Short mmCIF file of C-alpha atoms in Angstrom, two decimals:
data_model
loop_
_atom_site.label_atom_id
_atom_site.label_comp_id
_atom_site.label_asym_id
_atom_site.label_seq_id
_atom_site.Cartn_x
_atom_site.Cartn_y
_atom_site.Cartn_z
CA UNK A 1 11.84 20.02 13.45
CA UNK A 2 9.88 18.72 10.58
CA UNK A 3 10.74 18.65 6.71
CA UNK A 4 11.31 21.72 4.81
CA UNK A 5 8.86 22.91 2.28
CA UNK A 6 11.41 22.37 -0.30
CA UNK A 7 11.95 18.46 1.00
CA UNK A 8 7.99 18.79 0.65
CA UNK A 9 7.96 19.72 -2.97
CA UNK A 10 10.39 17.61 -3.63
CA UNK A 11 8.77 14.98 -2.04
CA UNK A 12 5.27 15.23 -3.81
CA UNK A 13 7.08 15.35 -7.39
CA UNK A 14 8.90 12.29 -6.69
CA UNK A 15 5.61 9.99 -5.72
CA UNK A 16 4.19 11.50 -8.29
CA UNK A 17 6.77 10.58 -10.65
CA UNK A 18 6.55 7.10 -9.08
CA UNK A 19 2.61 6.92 -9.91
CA UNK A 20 3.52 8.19 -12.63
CA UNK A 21 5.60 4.88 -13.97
CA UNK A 22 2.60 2.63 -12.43
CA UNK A 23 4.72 2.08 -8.88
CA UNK A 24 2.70 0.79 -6.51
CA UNK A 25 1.85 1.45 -2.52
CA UNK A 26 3.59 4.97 -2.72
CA UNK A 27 4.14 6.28 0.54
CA UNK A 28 6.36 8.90 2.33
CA UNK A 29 7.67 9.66 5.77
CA UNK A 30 9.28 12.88 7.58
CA UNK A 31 11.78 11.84 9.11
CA UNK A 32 13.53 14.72 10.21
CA UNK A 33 13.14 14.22 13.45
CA UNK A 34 14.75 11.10 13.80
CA UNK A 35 17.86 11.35 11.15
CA UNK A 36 19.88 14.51 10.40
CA UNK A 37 20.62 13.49 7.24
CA UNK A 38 17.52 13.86 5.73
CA UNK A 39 14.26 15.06 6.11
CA UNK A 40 12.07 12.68 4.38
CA UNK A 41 11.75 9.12 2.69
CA UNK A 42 9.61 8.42 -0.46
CA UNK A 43 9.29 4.50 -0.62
CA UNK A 44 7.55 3.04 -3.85
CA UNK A 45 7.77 -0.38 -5.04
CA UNK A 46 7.81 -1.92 -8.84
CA UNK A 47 6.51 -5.46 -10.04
CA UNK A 48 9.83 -6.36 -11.97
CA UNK A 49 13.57 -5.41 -12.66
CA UNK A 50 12.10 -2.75 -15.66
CA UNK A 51 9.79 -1.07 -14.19
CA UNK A 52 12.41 0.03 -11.24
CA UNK A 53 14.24 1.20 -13.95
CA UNK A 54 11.56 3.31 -15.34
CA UNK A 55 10.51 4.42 -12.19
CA UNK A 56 13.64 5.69 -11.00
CA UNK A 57 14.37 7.22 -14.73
CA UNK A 58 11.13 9.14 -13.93
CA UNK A 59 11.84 10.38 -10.48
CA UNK A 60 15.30 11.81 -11.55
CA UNK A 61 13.85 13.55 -14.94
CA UNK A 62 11.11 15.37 -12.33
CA UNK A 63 13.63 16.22 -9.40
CA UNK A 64 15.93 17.05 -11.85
CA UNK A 65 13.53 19.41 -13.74
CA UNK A 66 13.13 21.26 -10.17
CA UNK A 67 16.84 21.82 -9.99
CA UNK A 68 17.39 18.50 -7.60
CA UNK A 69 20.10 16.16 -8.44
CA UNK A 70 21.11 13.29 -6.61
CA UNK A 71 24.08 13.14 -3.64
CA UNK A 72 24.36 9.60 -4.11
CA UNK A 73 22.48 6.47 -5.91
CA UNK A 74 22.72 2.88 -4.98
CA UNK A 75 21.50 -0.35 -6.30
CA UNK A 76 20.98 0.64 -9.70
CA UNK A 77 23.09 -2.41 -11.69
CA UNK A 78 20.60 -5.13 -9.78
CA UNK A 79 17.21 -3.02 -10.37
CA UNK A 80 15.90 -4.81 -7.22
CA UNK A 81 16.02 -1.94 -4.72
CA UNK A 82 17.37 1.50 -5.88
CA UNK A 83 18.41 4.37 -3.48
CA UNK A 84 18.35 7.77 -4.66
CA UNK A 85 19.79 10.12 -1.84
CA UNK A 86 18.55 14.17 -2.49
CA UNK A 87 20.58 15.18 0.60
CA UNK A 88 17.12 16.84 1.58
CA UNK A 89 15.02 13.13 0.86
CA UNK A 90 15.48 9.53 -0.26
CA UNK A 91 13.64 8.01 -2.70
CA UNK A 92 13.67 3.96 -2.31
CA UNK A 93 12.41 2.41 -5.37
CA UNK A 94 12.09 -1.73 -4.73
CA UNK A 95 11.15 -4.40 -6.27
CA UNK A 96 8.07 -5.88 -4.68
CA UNK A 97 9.96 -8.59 -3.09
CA UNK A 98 12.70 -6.71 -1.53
CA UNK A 99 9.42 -4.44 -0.07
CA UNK A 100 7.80 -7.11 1.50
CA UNK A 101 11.48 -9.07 2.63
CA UNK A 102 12.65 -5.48 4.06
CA UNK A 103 9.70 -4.10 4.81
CA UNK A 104 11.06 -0.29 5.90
CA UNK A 105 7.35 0.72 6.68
CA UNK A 106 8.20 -0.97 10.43
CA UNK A 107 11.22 0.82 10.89
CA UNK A 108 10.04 4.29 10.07
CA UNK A 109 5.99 3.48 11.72
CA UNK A 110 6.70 5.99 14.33
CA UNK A 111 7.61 8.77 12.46
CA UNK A 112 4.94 10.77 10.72
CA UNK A 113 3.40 10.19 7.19
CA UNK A 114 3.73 12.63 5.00
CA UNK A 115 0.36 13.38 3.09
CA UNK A 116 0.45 12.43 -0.72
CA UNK A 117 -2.83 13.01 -3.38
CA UNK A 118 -5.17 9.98 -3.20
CA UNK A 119 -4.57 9.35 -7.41
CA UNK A 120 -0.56 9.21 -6.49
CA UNK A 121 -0.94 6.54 -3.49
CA UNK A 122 -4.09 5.08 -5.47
CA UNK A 123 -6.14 1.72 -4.30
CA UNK A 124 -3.71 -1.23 -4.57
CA UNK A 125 -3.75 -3.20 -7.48
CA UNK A 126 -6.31 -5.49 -7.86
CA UNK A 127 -5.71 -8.70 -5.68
CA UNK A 128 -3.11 -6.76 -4.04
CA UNK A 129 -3.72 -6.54 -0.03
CA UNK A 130 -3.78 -3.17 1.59
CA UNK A 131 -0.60 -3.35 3.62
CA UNK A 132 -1.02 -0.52 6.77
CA UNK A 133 1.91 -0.27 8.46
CA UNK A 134 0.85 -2.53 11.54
CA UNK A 135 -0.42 -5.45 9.12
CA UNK A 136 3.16 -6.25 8.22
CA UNK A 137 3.92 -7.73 11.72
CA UNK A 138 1.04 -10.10 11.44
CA UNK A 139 2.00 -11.45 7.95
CA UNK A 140 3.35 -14.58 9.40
CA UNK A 141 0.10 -15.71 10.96
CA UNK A 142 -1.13 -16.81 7.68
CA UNK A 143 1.09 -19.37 7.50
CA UNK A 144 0.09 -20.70 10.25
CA UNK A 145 -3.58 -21.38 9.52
CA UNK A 146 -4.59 -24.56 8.36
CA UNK A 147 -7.89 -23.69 6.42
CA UNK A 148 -5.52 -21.93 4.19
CA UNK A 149 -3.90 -25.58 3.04
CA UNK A 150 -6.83 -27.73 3.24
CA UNK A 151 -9.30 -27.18 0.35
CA UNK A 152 -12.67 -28.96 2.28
CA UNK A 153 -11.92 -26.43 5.50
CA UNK A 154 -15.08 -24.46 6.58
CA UNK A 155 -14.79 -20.90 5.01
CA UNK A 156 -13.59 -18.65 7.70
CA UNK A 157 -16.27 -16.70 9.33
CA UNK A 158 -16.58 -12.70 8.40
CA UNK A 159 -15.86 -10.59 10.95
CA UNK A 160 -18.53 -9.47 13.43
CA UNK A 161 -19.45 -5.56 13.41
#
């Protein structure tokens, strides 16, 4: 089983809602396959308390224009990660620190992306990292690297082709 076009539509006016508001590394899975609940998940994260605000504001204005309103919504008084269940997808709005802490990108890596336009999941901000799925398990081997701490280290070499 995979999502419904309707999850689908709803799915692409919600990240674009999200891009919308300036939310950052916009991505969505279908995960009908594993959950019954739902059929997809629209994750999008914000760089303070505000813009989750907005960005959620945003994404219920646009479902909500398509005749969608929300089952459920959690998290809202904090603003640090908001949950907005469709019954047919959840949006998760976070807070950039709650993304990275969380990280839901590992628990949903086996279920299949869902495609969203290149000007809604954008480059990442500049001096943000690409995060791919896989790179958040390796995170913690940065902290482990001593040229990192030490200012007179050798520069790292690039990597070979």
């Amino acid at each position: 089983m995979t999502a419904t076009d309707h999850a689908l539509e709803l799915v692409q006016a919600a990240a674009r809602a999200a891009s919308d508001k300036l939310a950052q590394q916009i991505v969505a899975f279908d995960v009908s396959e594993q959950l019954a609940i739902t059929d997809a998940f629209v994750l999008a994260s914000a760089s303070n308390d505000r813009q989750v605000k907005a960005v959620v504001d945003e994404v219920e204005d646009r479902l909500r224009d398509l005749g969608a309103k929300p089952v459920r919504r959690e998290g809202q008084r904090d603003g640090r990660w908001v949950l907005i269940d469709y019954g047919e997808i959840v949006v998760h709005v976070q807070h950039e620190e709650e993304r990275r802490f969380y990280a839901l990108e590992r628990l949903w890596r086996d279920c299949p992306t869902i495609s969203l336009p290149e000007d809604v999941t954008g480059p990442p901000a500049q001096g943000q990292a690409v995060t791919d799925r896989g790179d958040l398990d390796d995170r913690a081997d940065l902290d482990d690297r001593p040229d990192l701490d030490d200012p007179e280290a050798p520069a790292p070499a690039p990597p070979s082709a």
